[in-house]
mmCIF file of C-alpha atoms in Angstrom:
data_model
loop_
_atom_site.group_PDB
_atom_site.id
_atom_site.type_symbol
_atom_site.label_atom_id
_atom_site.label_comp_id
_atom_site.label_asym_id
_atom_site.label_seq_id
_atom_site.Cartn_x
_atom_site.Cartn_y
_atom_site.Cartn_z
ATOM 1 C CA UNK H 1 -24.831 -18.999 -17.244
ATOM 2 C CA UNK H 2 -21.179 -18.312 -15.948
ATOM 3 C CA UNK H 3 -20.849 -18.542 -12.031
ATOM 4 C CA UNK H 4 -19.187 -14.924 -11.172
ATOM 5 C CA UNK H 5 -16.390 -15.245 -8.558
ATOM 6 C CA UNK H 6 -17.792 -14.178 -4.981
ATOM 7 C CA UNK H 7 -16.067 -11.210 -3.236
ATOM 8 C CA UNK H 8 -17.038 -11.167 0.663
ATOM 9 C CA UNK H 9 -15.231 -7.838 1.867
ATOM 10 C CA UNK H 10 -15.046 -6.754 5.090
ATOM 11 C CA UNK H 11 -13.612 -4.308 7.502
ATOM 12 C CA UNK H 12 -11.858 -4.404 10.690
ATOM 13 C CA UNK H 13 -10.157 -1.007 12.228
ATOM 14 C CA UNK H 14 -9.875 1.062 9.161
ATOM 15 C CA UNK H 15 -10.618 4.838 7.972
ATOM 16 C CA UNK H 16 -12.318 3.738 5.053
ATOM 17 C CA UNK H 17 -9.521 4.693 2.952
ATOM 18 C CA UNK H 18 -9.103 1.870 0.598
ATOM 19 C CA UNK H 19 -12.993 1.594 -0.010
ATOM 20 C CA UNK H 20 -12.854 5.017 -1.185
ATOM 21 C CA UNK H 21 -10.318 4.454 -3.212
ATOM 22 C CA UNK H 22 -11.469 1.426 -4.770
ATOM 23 C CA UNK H 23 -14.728 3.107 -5.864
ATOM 24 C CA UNK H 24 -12.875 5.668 -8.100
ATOM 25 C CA UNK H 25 -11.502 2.507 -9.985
ATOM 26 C CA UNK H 26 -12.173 3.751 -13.221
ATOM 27 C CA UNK H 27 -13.425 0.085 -14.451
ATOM 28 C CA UNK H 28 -15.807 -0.150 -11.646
ATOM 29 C CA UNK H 29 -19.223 -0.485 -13.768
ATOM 30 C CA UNK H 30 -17.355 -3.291 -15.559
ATOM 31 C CA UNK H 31 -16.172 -4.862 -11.976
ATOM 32 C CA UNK H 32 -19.307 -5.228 -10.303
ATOM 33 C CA UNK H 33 -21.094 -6.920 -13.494
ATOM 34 C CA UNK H 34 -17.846 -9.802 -13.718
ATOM 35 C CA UNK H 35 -17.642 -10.408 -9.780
ATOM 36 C CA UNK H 36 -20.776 -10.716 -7.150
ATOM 37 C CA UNK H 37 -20.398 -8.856 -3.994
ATOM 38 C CA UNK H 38 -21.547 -11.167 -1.616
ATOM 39 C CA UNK H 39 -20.448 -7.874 0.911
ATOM 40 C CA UNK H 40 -19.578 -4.856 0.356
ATOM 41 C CA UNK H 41 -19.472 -1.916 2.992
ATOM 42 C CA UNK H 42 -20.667 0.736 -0.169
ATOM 43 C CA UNK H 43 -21.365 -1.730 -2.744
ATOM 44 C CA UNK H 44 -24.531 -3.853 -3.886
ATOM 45 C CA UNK H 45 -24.456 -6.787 -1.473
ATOM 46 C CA UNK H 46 -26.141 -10.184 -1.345
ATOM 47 C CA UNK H 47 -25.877 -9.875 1.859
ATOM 48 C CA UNK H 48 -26.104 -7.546 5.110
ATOM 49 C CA UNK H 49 -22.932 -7.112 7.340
ATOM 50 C CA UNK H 50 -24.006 -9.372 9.966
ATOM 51 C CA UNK H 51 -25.123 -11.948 7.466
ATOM 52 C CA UNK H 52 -21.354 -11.540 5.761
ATOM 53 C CA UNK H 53 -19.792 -11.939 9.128
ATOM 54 C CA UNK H 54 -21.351 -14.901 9.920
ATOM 55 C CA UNK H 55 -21.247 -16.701 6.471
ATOM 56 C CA UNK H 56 -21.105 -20.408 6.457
ATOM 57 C CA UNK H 57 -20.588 -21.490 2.719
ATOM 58 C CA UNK H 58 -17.184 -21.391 0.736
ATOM 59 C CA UNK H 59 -16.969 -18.558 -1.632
ATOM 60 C CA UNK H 60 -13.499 -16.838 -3.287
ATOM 61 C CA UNK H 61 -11.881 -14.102 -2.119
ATOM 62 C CA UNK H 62 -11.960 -12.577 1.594
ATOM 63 C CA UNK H 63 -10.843 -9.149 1.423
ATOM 64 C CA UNK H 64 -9.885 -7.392 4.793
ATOM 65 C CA UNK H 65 -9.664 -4.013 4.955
ATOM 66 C CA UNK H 66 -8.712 -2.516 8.706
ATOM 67 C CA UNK H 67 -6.118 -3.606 11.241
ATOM 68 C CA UNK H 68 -7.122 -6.750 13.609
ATOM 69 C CA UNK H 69 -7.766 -6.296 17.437
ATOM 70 C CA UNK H 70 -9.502 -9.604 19.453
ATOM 71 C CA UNK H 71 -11.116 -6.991 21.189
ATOM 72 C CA UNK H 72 -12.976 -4.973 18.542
ATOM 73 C CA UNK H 73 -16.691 -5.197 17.835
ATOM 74 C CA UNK H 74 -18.005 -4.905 14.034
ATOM 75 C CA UNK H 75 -21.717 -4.562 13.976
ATOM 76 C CA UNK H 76 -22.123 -6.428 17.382
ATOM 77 C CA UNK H 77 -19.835 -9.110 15.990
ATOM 78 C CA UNK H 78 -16.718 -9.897 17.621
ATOM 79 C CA UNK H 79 -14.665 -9.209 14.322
ATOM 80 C CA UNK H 80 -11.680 -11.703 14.974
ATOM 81 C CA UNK H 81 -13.554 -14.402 15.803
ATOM 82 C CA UNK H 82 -15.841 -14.010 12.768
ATOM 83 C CA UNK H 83 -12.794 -13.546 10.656
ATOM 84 C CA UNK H 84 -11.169 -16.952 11.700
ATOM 85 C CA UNK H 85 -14.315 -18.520 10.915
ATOM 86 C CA UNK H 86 -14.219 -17.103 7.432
ATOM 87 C CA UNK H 87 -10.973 -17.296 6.175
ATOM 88 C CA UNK H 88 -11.066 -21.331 5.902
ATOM 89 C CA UNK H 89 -14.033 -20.801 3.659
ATOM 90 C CA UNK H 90 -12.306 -18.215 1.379
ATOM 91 C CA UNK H 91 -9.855 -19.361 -1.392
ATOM 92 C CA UNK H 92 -8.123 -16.147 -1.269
ATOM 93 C CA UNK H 93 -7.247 -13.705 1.312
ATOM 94 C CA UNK H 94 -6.545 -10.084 0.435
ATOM 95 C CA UNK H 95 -4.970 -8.032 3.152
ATOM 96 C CA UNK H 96 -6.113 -4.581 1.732
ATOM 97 C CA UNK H 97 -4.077 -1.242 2.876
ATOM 98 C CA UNK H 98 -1.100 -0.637 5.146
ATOM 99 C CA UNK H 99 -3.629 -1.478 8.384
ATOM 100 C CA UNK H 100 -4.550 -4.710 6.928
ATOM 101 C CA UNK H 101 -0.760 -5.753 6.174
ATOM 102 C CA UNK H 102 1.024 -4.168 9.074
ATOM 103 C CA UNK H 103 -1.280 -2.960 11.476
ATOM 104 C CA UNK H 104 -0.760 0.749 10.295
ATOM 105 C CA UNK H 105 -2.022 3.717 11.717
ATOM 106 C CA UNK H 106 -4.121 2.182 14.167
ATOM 107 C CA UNK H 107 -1.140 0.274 15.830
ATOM 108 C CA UNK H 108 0.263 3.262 16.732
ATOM 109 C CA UNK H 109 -2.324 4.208 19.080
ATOM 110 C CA UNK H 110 -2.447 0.308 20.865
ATOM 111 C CA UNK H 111 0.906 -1.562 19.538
ATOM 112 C CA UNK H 112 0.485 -4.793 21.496
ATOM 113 C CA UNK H 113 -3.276 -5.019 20.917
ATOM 114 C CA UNK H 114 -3.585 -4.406 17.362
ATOM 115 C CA UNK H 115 -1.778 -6.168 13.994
ATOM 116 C CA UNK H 116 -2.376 -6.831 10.122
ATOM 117 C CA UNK H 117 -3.625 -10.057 9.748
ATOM 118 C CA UNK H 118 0.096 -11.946 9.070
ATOM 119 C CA UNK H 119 2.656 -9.369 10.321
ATOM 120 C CA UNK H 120 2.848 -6.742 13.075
ATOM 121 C CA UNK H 121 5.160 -3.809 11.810
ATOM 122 C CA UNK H 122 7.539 -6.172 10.124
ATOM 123 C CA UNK H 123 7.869 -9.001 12.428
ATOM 124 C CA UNK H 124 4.956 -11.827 11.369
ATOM 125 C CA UNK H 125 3.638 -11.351 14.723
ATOM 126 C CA UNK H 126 -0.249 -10.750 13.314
ATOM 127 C CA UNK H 127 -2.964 -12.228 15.244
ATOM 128 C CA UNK H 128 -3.956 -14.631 12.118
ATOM 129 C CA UNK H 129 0.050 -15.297 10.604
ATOM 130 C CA UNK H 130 -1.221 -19.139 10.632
ATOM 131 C CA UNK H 131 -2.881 -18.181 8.186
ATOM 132 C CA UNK H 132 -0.192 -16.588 5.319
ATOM 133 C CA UNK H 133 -0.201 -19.244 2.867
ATOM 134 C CA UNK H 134 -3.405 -17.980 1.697
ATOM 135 C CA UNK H 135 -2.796 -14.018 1.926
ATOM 136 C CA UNK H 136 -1.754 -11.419 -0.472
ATOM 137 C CA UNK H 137 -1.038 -8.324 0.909
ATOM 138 C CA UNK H 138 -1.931 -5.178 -0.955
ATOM 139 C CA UNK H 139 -0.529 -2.569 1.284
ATOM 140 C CA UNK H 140 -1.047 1.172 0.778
ATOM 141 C CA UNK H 141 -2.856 4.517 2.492
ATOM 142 C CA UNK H 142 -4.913 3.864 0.917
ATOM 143 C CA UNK H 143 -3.860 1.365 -2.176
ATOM 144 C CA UNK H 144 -4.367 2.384 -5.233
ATOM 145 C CA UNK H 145 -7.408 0.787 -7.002
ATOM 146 C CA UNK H 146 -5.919 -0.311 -9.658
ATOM 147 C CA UNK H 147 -3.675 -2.811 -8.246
ATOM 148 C CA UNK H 148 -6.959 -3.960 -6.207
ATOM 149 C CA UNK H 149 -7.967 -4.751 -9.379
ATOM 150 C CA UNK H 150 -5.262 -6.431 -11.026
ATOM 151 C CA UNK H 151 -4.863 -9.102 -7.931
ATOM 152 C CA UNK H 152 -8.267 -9.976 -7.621
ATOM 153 C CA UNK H 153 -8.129 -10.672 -11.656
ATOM 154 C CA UNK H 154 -5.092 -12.208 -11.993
ATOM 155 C CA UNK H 155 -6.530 -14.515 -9.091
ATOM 156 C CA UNK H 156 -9.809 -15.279 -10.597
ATOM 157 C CA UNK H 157 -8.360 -16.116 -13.868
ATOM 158 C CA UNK H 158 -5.845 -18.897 -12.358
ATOM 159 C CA UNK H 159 -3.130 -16.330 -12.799
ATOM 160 C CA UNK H 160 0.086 -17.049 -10.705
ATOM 161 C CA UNK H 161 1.334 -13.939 -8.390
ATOM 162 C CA UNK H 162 4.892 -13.651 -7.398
ATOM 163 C CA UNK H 163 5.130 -12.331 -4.536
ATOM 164 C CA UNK H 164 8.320 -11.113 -2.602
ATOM 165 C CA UNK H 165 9.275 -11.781 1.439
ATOM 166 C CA UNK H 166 6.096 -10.118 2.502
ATOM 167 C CA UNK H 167 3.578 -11.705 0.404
ATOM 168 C CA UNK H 168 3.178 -8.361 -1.959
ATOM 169 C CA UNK H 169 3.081 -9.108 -5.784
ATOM 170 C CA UNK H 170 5.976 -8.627 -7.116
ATOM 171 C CA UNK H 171 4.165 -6.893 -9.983
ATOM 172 C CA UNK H 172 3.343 -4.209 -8.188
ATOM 173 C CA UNK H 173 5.287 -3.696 -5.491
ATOM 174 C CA UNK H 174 9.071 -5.270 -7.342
ATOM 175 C CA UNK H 175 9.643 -1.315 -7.996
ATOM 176 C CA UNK H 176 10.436 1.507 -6.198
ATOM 177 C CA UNK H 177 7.987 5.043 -6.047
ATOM 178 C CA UNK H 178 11.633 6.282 -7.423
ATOM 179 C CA UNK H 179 10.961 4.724 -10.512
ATOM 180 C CA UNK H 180 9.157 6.737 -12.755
ATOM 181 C CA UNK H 181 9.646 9.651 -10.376
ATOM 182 C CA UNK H 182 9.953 13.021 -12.783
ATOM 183 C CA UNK H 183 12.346 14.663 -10.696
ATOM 184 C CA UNK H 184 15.337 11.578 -10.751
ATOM 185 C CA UNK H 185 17.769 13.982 -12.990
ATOM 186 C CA UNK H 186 17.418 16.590 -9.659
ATOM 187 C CA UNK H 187 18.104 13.566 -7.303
ATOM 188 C CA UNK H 188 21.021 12.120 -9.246
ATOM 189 C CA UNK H 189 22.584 15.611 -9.946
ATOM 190 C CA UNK H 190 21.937 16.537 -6.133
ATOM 191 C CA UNK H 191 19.435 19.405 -6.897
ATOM 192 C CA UNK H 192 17.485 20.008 -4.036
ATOM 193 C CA UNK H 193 13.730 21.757 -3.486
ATOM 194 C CA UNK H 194 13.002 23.953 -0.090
ATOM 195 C CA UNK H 195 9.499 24.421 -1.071
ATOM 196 C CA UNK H 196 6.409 22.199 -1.883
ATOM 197 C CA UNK H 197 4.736 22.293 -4.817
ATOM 198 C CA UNK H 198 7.138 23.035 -7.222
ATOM 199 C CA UNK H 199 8.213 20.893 -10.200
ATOM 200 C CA UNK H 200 11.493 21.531 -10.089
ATOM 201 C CA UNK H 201 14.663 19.545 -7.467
ATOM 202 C CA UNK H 202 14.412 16.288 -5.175
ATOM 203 C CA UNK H 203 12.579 15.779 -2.359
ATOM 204 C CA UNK H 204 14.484 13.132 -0.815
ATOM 205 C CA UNK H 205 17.268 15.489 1.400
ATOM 206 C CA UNK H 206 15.509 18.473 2.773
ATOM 207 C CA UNK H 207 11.762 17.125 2.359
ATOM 208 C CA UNK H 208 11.462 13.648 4.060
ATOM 209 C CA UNK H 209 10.930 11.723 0.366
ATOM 210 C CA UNK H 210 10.674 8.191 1.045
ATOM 211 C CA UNK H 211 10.652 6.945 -2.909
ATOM 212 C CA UNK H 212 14.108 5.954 -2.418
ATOM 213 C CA UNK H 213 13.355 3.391 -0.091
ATOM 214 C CA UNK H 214 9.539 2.664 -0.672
ATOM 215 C CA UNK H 215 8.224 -0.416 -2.531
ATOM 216 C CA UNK H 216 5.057 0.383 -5.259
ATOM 217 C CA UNK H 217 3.840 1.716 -8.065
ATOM 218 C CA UNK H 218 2.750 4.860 -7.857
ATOM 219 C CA UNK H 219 4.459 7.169 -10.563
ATOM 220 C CA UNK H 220 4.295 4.003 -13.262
ATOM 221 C CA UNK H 221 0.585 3.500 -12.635
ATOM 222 C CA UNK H 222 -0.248 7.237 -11.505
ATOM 223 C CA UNK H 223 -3.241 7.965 -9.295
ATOM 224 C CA UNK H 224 -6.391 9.092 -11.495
ATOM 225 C CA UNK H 225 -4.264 8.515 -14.308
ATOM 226 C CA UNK H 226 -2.838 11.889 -13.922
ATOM 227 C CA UNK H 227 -0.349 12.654 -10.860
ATOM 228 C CA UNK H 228 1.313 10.929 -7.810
ATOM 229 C CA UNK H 229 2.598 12.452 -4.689
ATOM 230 C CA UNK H 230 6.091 13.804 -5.657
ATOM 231 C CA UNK H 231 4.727 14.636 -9.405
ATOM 232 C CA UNK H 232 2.459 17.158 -7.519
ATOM 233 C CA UNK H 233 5.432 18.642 -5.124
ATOM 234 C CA UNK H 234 4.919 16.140 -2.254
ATOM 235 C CA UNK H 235 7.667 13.616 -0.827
ATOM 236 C CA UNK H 236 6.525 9.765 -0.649
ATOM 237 C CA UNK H 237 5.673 9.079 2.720
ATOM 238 C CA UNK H 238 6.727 5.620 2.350
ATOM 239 C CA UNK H 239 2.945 3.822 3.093
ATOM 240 C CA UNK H 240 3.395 0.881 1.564
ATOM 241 C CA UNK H 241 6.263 -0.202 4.446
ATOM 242 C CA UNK H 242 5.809 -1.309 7.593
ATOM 243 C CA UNK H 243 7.510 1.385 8.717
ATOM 244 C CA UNK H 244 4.634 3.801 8.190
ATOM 245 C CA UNK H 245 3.400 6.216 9.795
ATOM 246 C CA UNK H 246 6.831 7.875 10.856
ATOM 247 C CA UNK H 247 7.302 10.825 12.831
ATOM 248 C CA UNK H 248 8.157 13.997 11.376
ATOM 249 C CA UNK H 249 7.062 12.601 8.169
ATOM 250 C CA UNK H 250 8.474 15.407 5.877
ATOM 251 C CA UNK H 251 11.987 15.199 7.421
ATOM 252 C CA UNK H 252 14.945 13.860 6.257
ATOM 253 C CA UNK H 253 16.821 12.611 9.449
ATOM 254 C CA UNK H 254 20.660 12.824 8.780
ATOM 255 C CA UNK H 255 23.996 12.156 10.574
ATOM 256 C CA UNK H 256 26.292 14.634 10.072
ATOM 257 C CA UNK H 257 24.722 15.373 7.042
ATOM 258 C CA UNK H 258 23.979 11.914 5.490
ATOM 259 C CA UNK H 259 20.585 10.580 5.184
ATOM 260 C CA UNK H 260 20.045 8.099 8.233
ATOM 261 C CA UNK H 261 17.728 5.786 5.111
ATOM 262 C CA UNK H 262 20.023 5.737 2.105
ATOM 263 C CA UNK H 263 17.985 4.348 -1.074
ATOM 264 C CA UNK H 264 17.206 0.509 -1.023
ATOM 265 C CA UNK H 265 20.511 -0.953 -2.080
ATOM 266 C CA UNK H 266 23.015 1.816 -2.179
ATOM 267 C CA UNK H 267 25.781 1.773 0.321
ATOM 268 C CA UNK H 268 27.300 4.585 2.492
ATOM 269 C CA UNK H 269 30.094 4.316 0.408
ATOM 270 C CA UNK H 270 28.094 4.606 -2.799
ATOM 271 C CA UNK H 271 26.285 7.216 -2.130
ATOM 272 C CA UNK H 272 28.739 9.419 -0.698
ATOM 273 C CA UNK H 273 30.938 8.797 -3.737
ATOM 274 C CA UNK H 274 28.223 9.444 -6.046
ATOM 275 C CA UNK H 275 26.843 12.376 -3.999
ATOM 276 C CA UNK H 276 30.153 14.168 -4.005
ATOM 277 C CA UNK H 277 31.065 13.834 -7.725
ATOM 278 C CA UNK H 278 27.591 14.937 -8.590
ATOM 279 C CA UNK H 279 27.926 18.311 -6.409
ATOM 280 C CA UNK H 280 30.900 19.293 -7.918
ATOM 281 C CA UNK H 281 29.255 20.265 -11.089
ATOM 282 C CA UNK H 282 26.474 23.066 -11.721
ATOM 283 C CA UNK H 283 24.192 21.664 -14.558
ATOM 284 C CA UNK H 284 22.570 25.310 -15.126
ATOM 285 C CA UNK H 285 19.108 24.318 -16.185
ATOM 286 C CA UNK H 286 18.604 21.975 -13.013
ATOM 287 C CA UNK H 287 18.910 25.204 -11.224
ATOM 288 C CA UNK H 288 16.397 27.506 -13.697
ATOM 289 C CA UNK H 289 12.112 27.185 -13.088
ATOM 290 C CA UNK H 290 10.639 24.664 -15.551
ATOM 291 C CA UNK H 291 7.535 27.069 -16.113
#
């Protein structure tokens, strides 16, 4: 009989977010049967939650969901004690959604009292950063379930992750939401949308699009296999950065007129030469409804 790699997963200051999303993973039946669960918060467990927390034998992969506070109680448990215990049992550890990596959400309401486990924001300021050598972050609100997936299976099958400055796998996260975006020809021809919901123009100048700038995935591998954020007529809040949440998320904040967050890479000068070449010609059927 093959021993199945052990998942313990728990949860620290979190909305349940990537839980939820991880149980529309559309290979979940498949999941459960190749992996044992020695916790999960929806999942058939091994074990209870205060059993998990206070687990004493080395198992695989430690996935933390939920930002870290020392002062936060899970189940009766003092969470970030428990979790320093744990984490020198687990081979792997998974920092799972934005909270997890950065703090998130959550930090916004308490910013000196609550992190991700290796970085707060984007300094690596998080209560457990001694511990980074073993972490991969997976950040995301939520992450998508897929690249849940791939990590922990890459991992288990003694594949090698390349991951960038902030421990996110390259494979995932080495993109930009921009690429695969359906409405690029509006952004390079400078065709902007007012409105939400429509398929047609960008949603970078008027609507607070963060795809530009934002590290991921998510029109290459879409969400249910059908859609993403800015495919539906939403801008990319930009959740998989530390900068997340912002203020006045569907915004564009400009100076006299230029984008305070040009796209990853492109310089003032760039852009503004590119910008004003591309607005001097009308491309007619950028301007007409698709449907």
């Amino acid at each position: 009989m093959v021993n199945k790699r052990t998942i313990l997963w728990v949860q620290g200051i979190t909305c349940n977010g990537n839980t939820q999303s991880f149980l529309n993973y559309k290979g979940l039946k498949r999941f459960v049967k190749e992996y044992e669960f020695l916790y999960h918060p929806y999942l058939s467990s091994t074990l209870d939650v205060n059993e998990a927390l206070n687990y004493k034998k080395k198992f695989d992969f430690l996935v933390v969901e939920g930002a870290i506070s020392k002062d936060f109680i899970r189940a009766g448990e003092p969470f970030y004690e428990r979790l320093r215990e744990l984490i020198p049992l687990a081979r792997y550890i998974i920092a799972l959604g934005t909270c997890a990596v950065y703090g998130g959400i959550f930090k916004e309401k308490d910013p000196k009292n609550i992190t991700g486990i290796v970085y707060s924001k984007d300094k690596e300021e998080g209560f457990l950063k001694e511990f980074k050598s073993k972490v991969f972050n997976i950040p995301g609100c939520p992450a998508h379930p897929d690249w849940i997936a791939f990590v922990i299976r890459t991992l288990a099958n003694d594949g090698k992750l390349i991951v960038d400055e902030l421990s996110r796998p390259k494979e995932i996260y080495g993109y930009l939401t921009h690429h695969g975006c359906t409405r690029n020809e509006y952004f390079e021809w400078k065709v902007d949308t007012k409105n939400f919901g429509e398929k047609e123009g960008c949603l970078f100048y008027l609507q607070g699009c963060r795809a530009p700038i934002t590290h991921g995935s998510c029109n290459k591998i879409l969400w249910n296999e059908v859609s993403s954020k800015t495919r539906s007529g939403s801008p990319c809040f930009g959740c998989t950065e530390s900068s997340f949440p912002r203020d006045r998320m569907f915004e564009t904040k400009t100076f006299m007129s230029i984008p305070a967050d040009l796209p990853t890479g492109v310089s003032k000068r760039a852009y503004l030469t590119v910008t004003g070449i591309a607005k001097t010609f009308h491309i007619k059927r950028l301007k007409e409804k698709l449907i």
